[in-house]
Amino acid sequence: MIRQTVGNIFKTLAFTAQRFNIRLPTVILTPLRLLLLKLVENKADFQDVADWSQPLIAGREMKDAAEISIMAPQNLEASIISLPPVKNPSDSLTLAKKPQKSLKCLLVTSALDAGGMDEVVVFLARGLLRYNIQTAVLHASMEGSPDGTPSGRLGRLLLEYGVEAVELDPDRGMPWLEAWRPDVISAHGAPSWVLDAATRLSIPYFDTLHGMHSHFGADWAIENERSQRLTGIVAVSELVRQQYLNGNPAFPPERIVTIPNSVDAERRIPCDRNSFRSHLGIQDEYLFVSLARHCLQKNTYGLVAAFADVVALHPEAHLVIAGRPDDPMYFSQLLRLRKSLACKDRIHLRDHMPNPAQLLAASDGFVLNSFFEGWSLASMEALYAGIPVVLSEVGGAREQVGDSNERGYVIPNPLGDPLRVNWETMREASYARQVNRETLIAAISSLITNRETWLEGRQRLISESAVRFHPDISLSNHARVLRTATYGEFLRVGEEL
């Protein structure tokens, strides 16, 4: 009993220190953090997170999952046929007129489970085959899996698709990479040993920037030296491209191109709205969805704090945040906040959903209040499902939403200036009242007030997004970039294929 009481006191003090960003010396902070993490992982708090077999609203009856209707996309091919030739004015990288011979491309990633970057890797691994590019995927993890078989959800999915995929540590990964011997490497958060191997084997290496988080607090002199070994860089949004060049101005700007992500239409089957609302136990309530991991980057704490004010104005509003609790301590703070709110029954924290298309079909609005993104797949999929979005100003937000308010709203970053975002500034603002709170509440409230207008425009948004985010736009540009490795040269801006 005494041990349990001491543990509870310690947790309360530790959570308070985290809540107010009280910084302790590293020699004290590190062991305390490890102890707190152990205590949090043993807590029963996570039992408060309902699984997807339970309705969102307690007491409601759920429709059987087997009865949920799946709708075939309507008029999708017709809208694609008229798609103009792929050209991105911001791209400064093009290919010469050469025959498209077969190419071997190895995609290397540090994660292959359920994240946005992981989804992009799967999308490229499957889609590049249509461009006569043979692909394989190396999940370069610290320990690898016992037999080299991918352990993550998306890794296993690749095997089902017939794409070669392995999960290996450096000791096994080096010889495997040398034996597979790709013509080019497309890296997505890959560890440093992969670039070392590519340099030693003279394999062209394209880095892909899914966001600037890997460069927060970077020593840019070291990055400048590393970047000299890169064949080129792909940035998923123009904001990310500019952020990198600001940090590494010596890098040739013609060697970093912007290629936004696309929706993998084959994996995003439209679902019947009414069927899945019944399945979730939703009736006339206004349902906001946020597909986001529970972690500092996604700022789910700031979203929940602001949503409490939304409910005071619109009692019919409900929010469901679906994503993995990646940071147990952050997630525990989120649970404590929700528990303290009078509207806690209108805020639903769920785990990752394997088929987000169903949840998006049931929703009325989408919201993402992140500190940073590269190019959010989740918000793009929401638009593709015909749902208006509210996005904080992060990478890709303005490209996706625009400034006309015809697809939703881009609100200020939780820090005000997105260029100020780093781990320290995020920690300082994570549990404080954030500068975009009032704007966030106003944007969410506007979607609720104009609900019928957005419902009537749903098909327009679907058709428009099917063209804007068509997979061939992203795939063809990635294929063009990767094939520059075979030609060994970058051509002038605007030079035709």
mmCIF file of N, CA and C in Angstrom, residues 37-115:
data_model
loop_
_atom_site.group_PDB
_atom_site.id
_atom_site.type_symbol
_atom_site.label_atom_id
_atom_site.label_comp_id
_atom_site.label_asym_id
_atom_site.label_seq_id
_atom_site.Cartn_x
_atom_site.Cartn_y
_atom_site.Cartn_z
ATOM 1 N N LEU A 37 7.952 6.239 -17.348
ATOM 2 C CA LEU A 37 7.484 5.458 -18.487
ATOM 3 C C LEU A 37 7.068 4.060 -18.067
ATOM 4 N N LYS A 38 7.843 3.480 -17.158
ATOM 5 C CA LYS A 38 7.501 2.142 -16.666
ATOM 6 C C LYS A 38 6.190 2.169 -15.900
ATOM 7 N N LEU A 39 6.007 3.202 -15.063
ATOM 8 C CA LEU A 39 4.766 3.318 -14.302
ATOM 9 C C LEU A 39 3.573 3.536 -15.218
ATOM 10 N N VAL A 40 3.748 4.377 -16.254
ATOM 11 C CA VAL A 40 2.657 4.664 -17.180
ATOM 12 C C VAL A 40 2.269 3.412 -17.948
ATOM 13 N N GLU A 41 3.266 2.643 -18.405
ATOM 14 C CA GLU A 41 2.975 1.450 -19.192
ATOM 15 C C GLU A 41 2.230 0.407 -18.379
ATOM 16 N N ASN A 42 2.369 0.487 -17.055
ATOM 17 C CA ASN A 42 1.674 -0.472 -16.199
ATOM 18 C C ASN A 42 0.310 0.030 -15.747
ATOM 19 N N LYS A 43 -0.022 1.258 -16.143
ATOM 20 C CA LYS A 43 -1.286 1.835 -15.690
ATOM 21 C C LYS A 43 -2.473 1.203 -16.387
ATOM 22 N N ALA A 44 -3.619 1.308 -15.760
ATOM 23 C CA ALA A 44 -4.850 0.788 -16.369
ATOM 24 C C ALA A 44 -5.534 1.845 -17.218
ATOM 25 N N ASP A 45 -4.886 3.035 -17.343
ATOM 26 C CA ASP A 45 -5.503 4.113 -18.115
ATOM 27 C C ASP A 45 -5.851 3.689 -19.525
ATOM 28 N N PHE A 46 -4.996 2.840 -20.109
ATOM 29 C CA PHE A 46 -5.191 2.485 -21.502
ATOM 30 C C PHE A 46 -6.442 1.636 -21.694
ATOM 31 N N GLN A 47 -6.988 1.101 -20.602
ATOM 32 C CA GLN A 47 -8.250 0.380 -20.697
ATOM 33 C C GLN A 47 -9.404 1.335 -21.000
ATOM 34 N N ASP A 48 -9.176 2.650 -20.803
ATOM 35 C CA ASP A 48 -10.207 3.640 -21.114
ATOM 36 C C ASP A 48 -10.389 3.818 -22.621
ATOM 37 N N VAL A 49 -9.441 3.307 -23.415
ATOM 38 C CA VAL A 49 -9.509 3.449 -24.863
ATOM 39 C C VAL A 49 -10.340 2.302 -25.415
ATOM 40 N N ALA A 50 -11.537 2.644 -25.882
ATOM 41 C CA ALA A 50 -12.441 1.615 -26.393
ATOM 42 C C ALA A 50 -11.950 1.099 -27.736
ATOM 43 N N ASP A 51 -12.169 -0.183 -27.997
ATOM 44 C CA ASP A 51 -11.806 -0.718 -29.304
ATOM 45 C C ASP A 51 -12.956 -0.476 -30.279
ATOM 46 N N TRP A 52 -12.745 -0.852 -31.525
ATOM 47 C CA TRP A 52 -13.708 -0.528 -32.567
ATOM 48 C C TRP A 52 -14.916 -1.449 -32.588
ATOM 49 N N SER A 53 -14.999 -2.370 -31.631
ATOM 50 C CA SER A 53 -16.198 -3.211 -31.521
ATOM 51 C C SER A 53 -17.276 -2.540 -30.677
ATOM 52 N N GLN A 54 -16.957 -1.366 -30.121
ATOM 53 C CA GLN A 54 -17.899 -0.658 -29.265
ATOM 54 C C GLN A 54 -18.393 0.618 -29.958
ATOM 55 N N PRO A 55 -19.644 1.007 -29.734
ATOM 56 C CA PRO A 55 -20.171 2.223 -30.365
ATOM 57 C C PRO A 55 -19.475 3.458 -29.806
ATOM 58 N N LEU A 56 -19.470 4.536 -30.581
ATOM 59 C CA LEU A 56 -18.883 5.780 -30.090
ATOM 60 C C LEU A 56 -19.711 6.361 -28.962
ATOM 61 N N ILE A 57 -21.024 6.226 -29.049
ATOM 62 C CA ILE A 57 -21.908 6.785 -28.030
ATOM 63 C C ILE A 57 -22.465 5.647 -27.186
ATOM 64 N N ALA A 58 -22.175 5.690 -25.901
ATOM 65 C CA ALA A 58 -22.566 4.613 -24.998
ATOM 66 C C ALA A 58 -24.078 4.405 -25.023
ATOM 67 N N GLY A 59 -24.478 3.151 -25.034
ATOM 68 C CA GLY A 59 -25.888 2.811 -25.004
ATOM 69 C C GLY A 59 -26.515 2.666 -26.373
ATOM 70 N N ARG A 60 -25.805 3.106 -27.419
ATOM 71 C CA ARG A 60 -26.331 2.970 -28.771
ATOM 72 C C ARG A 60 -26.091 1.549 -29.292
ATOM 73 N N GLU A 61 -27.016 1.095 -30.116
ATOM 74 C CA GLU A 61 -26.862 -0.227 -30.731
ATOM 75 C C GLU A 61 -26.066 -0.077 -32.021
ATOM 76 N N MET A 62 -25.110 -0.983 -32.238
ATOM 77 C CA MET A 62 -24.282 -0.926 -33.432
ATOM 78 C C MET A 62 -24.836 -1.846 -34.513
ATOM 79 N N LYS A 63 -24.745 -1.391 -35.742
ATOM 80 C CA LYS A 63 -25.098 -2.234 -36.879
ATOM 81 C C LYS A 63 -23.982 -3.244 -37.087
ATOM 82 N N ASP A 64 -24.346 -4.476 -37.433
ATOM 83 C CA ASP A 64 -23.358 -5.520 -37.640
ATOM 84 C C ASP A 64 -22.406 -5.130 -38.766
ATOM 85 N N ALA A 65 -21.098 -5.364 -38.551
ATOM 86 C CA ALA A 65 -20.098 -4.967 -39.544
ATOM 87 C C ALA A 65 -20.324 -5.648 -40.886
ATOM 88 N N ALA A 66 -20.867 -6.851 -40.870
ATOM 89 C CA ALA A 66 -21.079 -7.582 -42.119
ATOM 90 C C ALA A 66 -22.134 -6.920 -42.997
ATOM 91 N N GLU A 67 -22.955 -6.034 -42.416
ATOM 92 C CA GLU A 67 -24.019 -5.398 -43.172
ATOM 93 C C GLU A 67 -23.609 -4.055 -43.777
ATOM 94 N N ILE A 68 -22.364 -3.631 -43.536
ATOM 95 C CA ILE A 68 -21.919 -2.334 -44.035
ATOM 96 C C ILE A 68 -21.783 -2.386 -45.550
ATOM 97 N N SER A 69 -22.361 -1.417 -46.230
ATOM 98 C CA SER A 69 -22.338 -1.386 -47.691
ATOM 99 C C SER A 69 -21.039 -0.769 -48.187
ATOM 100 N N ILE A 70 -20.507 -1.382 -49.243
ATOM 101 C CA ILE A 70 -19.341 -0.830 -49.921
ATOM 102 C C ILE A 70 -19.804 -0.279 -51.262
ATOM 103 N N MET A 71 -19.459 0.948 -51.562
ATOM 104 C CA MET A 71 -19.890 1.579 -52.807
ATOM 105 C C MET A 71 -18.744 1.579 -53.798
ATOM 106 N N ALA A 72 -19.023 1.267 -55.033
ATOM 107 C CA ALA A 72 -18.028 1.379 -56.093
ATOM 108 C C ALA A 72 -17.864 2.846 -56.467
ATOM 109 N N PRO A 73 -16.637 3.276 -56.728
ATOM 110 C CA PRO A 73 -16.451 4.673 -57.132
ATOM 111 C C PRO A 73 -17.256 4.974 -58.391
ATOM 112 N N GLN A 74 -17.939 6.108 -58.419
ATOM 113 C CA GLN A 74 -18.769 6.468 -59.552
ATOM 114 C C GLN A 74 -18.091 7.549 -60.386
ATOM 115 N N ASN A 75 -18.047 7.296 -61.701
ATOM 116 C CA ASN A 75 -17.523 8.262 -62.661
ATOM 117 C C ASN A 75 -16.062 8.626 -62.400
ATOM 118 N N LEU A 76 -15.337 7.740 -61.702
ATOM 119 C CA LEU A 76 -13.953 8.059 -61.387
ATOM 120 C C LEU A 76 -13.089 8.016 -62.642
ATOM 121 N N GLU A 77 -13.264 6.944 -63.459
ATOM 122 C CA GLU A 77 -12.440 6.817 -64.650
ATOM 123 C C GLU A 77 -12.699 7.974 -65.617
ATOM 124 N N ALA A 78 -13.954 8.404 -65.699
ATOM 125 C CA ALA A 78 -14.281 9.494 -66.616
ATOM 126 C C ALA A 78 -13.525 10.767 -66.244
ATOM 127 N N SER A 79 -13.377 10.995 -64.951
ATOM 128 C CA SER A 79 -12.682 12.206 -64.521
ATOM 129 C C SER A 79 -11.182 12.092 -64.724
ATOM 130 N N ILE A 80 -10.674 10.851 -64.768
ATOM 131 C CA ILE A 80 -9.236 10.643 -64.915
ATOM 132 C C ILE A 80 -8.811 10.770 -66.377
ATOM 133 N N ILE A 81 -9.684 10.328 -67.293
ATOM 134 C CA ILE A 81 -9.330 10.309 -68.696
ATOM 135 C C ILE A 81 -8.915 11.686 -69.190
ATOM 136 N N SER A 82 -9.569 12.726 -68.682
ATOM 137 C CA SER A 82 -9.297 14.080 -69.153
ATOM 138 C C SER A 82 -8.144 14.744 -68.403
ATOM 139 N N LEU A 83 -7.445 13.989 -67.563
ATOM 140 C CA LEU A 83 -6.351 14.552 -66.782
ATOM 141 C C LEU A 83 -5.242 15.044 -67.706
ATOM 142 N N PRO A 84 -4.773 16.272 -67.545
ATOM 143 C CA PRO A 84 -3.712 16.792 -68.426
ATOM 144 C C PRO A 84 -2.383 16.104 -68.142
ATOM 145 N N PRO A 85 -1.410 16.234 -69.045
ATOM 146 C CA PRO A 85 -0.085 15.648 -68.807
ATOM 147 C C PRO A 85 0.491 16.142 -67.487
ATOM 148 N N VAL A 86 1.212 15.263 -66.821
ATOM 149 C CA VAL A 86 1.748 15.586 -65.500
ATOM 150 C C VAL A 86 2.867 16.606 -65.613
ATOM 151 N N LYS A 87 2.694 17.741 -64.956
ATOM 152 C CA LYS A 87 3.745 18.752 -64.889
ATOM 153 C C LYS A 87 3.618 19.476 -63.566
ATOM 154 N N ASN A 88 4.690 19.585 -62.854
ATOM 155 C CA ASN A 88 4.711 20.357 -61.625
ATOM 156 C C ASN A 88 5.638 21.547 -61.848
ATOM 157 N N PRO A 89 5.112 22.771 -61.924
ATOM 158 C CA PRO A 89 5.964 23.928 -62.195
ATOM 159 C C PRO A 89 7.108 24.073 -61.202
ATOM 160 N N SER A 90 6.908 23.601 -59.961
ATOM 161 C CA SER A 90 7.963 23.767 -58.956
ATOM 162 C C SER A 90 9.090 22.774 -59.151
ATOM 163 N N ASP A 91 8.857 21.714 -59.923
ATOM 164 C CA ASP A 91 9.902 20.718 -60.135
ATOM 165 C C ASP A 91 11.000 21.296 -61.026
ATOM 166 N N SER A 92 12.230 21.151 -60.599
ATOM 167 C CA SER A 92 13.341 21.611 -61.404
ATOM 168 C C SER A 92 14.147 20.435 -61.933
ATOM 169 N N LEU A 93 13.566 19.254 -61.909
ATOM 170 C CA LEU A 93 14.276 18.055 -62.310
ATOM 171 C C LEU A 93 13.484 17.366 -63.396
ATOM 172 N N THR A 94 14.056 17.162 -64.572
ATOM 173 C CA THR A 94 13.368 16.460 -65.642
ATOM 174 C C THR A 94 14.305 15.450 -66.266
ATOM 175 N N LEU A 95 13.760 14.622 -67.162
ATOM 176 C CA LEU A 95 14.558 13.583 -67.796
ATOM 177 C C LEU A 95 14.729 13.853 -69.277
ATOM 178 N N ALA A 96 15.817 13.370 -69.828
ATOM 179 C CA ALA A 96 16.007 13.454 -71.265
ATOM 180 C C ALA A 96 15.121 12.437 -71.957
ATOM 181 N N LYS A 97 14.982 12.583 -73.286
ATOM 182 C CA LYS A 97 14.155 11.651 -74.045
ATOM 183 C C LYS A 97 14.945 10.362 -74.248
ATOM 184 N N LYS A 98 14.770 9.428 -73.347
ATOM 185 C CA LYS A 98 15.471 8.148 -73.394
ATOM 186 C C LYS A 98 14.439 7.038 -73.291
ATOM 187 N N PRO A 99 14.708 5.875 -73.877
ATOM 188 C CA PRO A 99 13.783 4.751 -73.710
ATOM 189 C C PRO A 99 13.723 4.328 -72.253
ATOM 190 N N GLN A 100 12.538 3.947 -71.796
ATOM 191 C CA GLN A 100 12.375 3.587 -70.395
ATOM 192 C C GLN A 100 12.724 2.112 -70.187
ATOM 193 N N LYS A 101 13.993 1.859 -70.010
ATOM 194 C CA LYS A 101 14.434 0.491 -69.769
ATOM 195 C C LYS A 101 14.084 0.087 -68.335
ATOM 196 N N SER A 102 14.168 -1.209 -68.088
ATOM 197 C CA SER A 102 13.870 -1.720 -66.754
ATOM 198 C C SER A 102 14.882 -1.190 -65.749
ATOM 199 N N LEU A 103 14.382 -0.888 -64.540
ATOM 200 C CA LEU A 103 15.216 -0.300 -63.490
ATOM 201 C C LEU A 103 14.928 -1.027 -62.184
ATOM 202 N N LYS A 104 15.956 -1.264 -61.403
ATOM 203 C CA LYS A 104 15.773 -1.880 -60.085
ATOM 204 C C LYS A 104 15.893 -0.800 -59.015
ATOM 205 N N CYS A 105 14.824 -0.616 -58.268
ATOM 206 C CA CYS A 105 14.809 0.408 -57.221
ATOM 207 C C CYS A 105 14.553 -0.244 -55.866
ATOM 208 N N LEU A 106 15.431 0.035 -54.921
ATOM 209 C CA LEU A 106 15.241 -0.432 -53.547
ATOM 210 C C LEU A 106 14.716 0.731 -52.715
ATOM 211 N N LEU A 107 13.525 0.549 -52.130
ATOM 212 C CA LEU A 107 12.981 1.537 -51.200
ATOM 213 C C LEU A 107 13.409 1.146 -49.800
ATOM 214 N N VAL A 108 14.038 2.069 -49.083
ATOM 215 C CA VAL A 108 14.533 1.795 -47.734
ATOM 216 C C VAL A 108 13.830 2.719 -46.758
ATOM 217 N N THR A 109 13.327 2.149 -45.675
ATOM 218 C CA THR A 109 12.585 2.926 -44.690
ATOM 219 C C THR A 109 12.957 2.477 -43.282
ATOM 220 N N SER A 110 12.739 3.358 -42.324
ATOM 221 C CA SER A 110 12.996 3.016 -40.922
ATOM 222 C C SER A 110 11.731 2.543 -40.222
ATOM 223 N N ALA A 111 10.582 2.548 -40.917
ATOM 224 C CA ALA A 111 9.317 2.121 -40.311
ATOM 225 C C ALA A 111 8.430 1.532 -41.402
ATOM 226 N N LEU A 112 7.685 0.490 -41.049
ATOM 227 C CA LEU A 112 6.830 -0.156 -42.036
ATOM 228 C C LEU A 112 5.634 -0.791 -41.334
ATOM 229 N N ASP A 113 4.897 0.084 -40.593
ATOM 230 C CA ASP A 113 3.774 -0.429 -39.823
ATOM 231 C C ASP A 113 2.464 0.260 -40.201
ATOM 232 N N ALA A 114 2.259 1.497 -39.745
ATOM 233 C CA ALA A 114 0.960 2.130 -39.995
ATOM 234 C C ALA A 114 1.039 3.639 -40.175
ATOM 235 N N GLY A 115 2.239 4.200 -40.273
ATOM 236 C CA GLY A 115 2.377 5.651 -40.383
ATOM 237 C C GLY A 115 2.226 6.152 -41.803
#
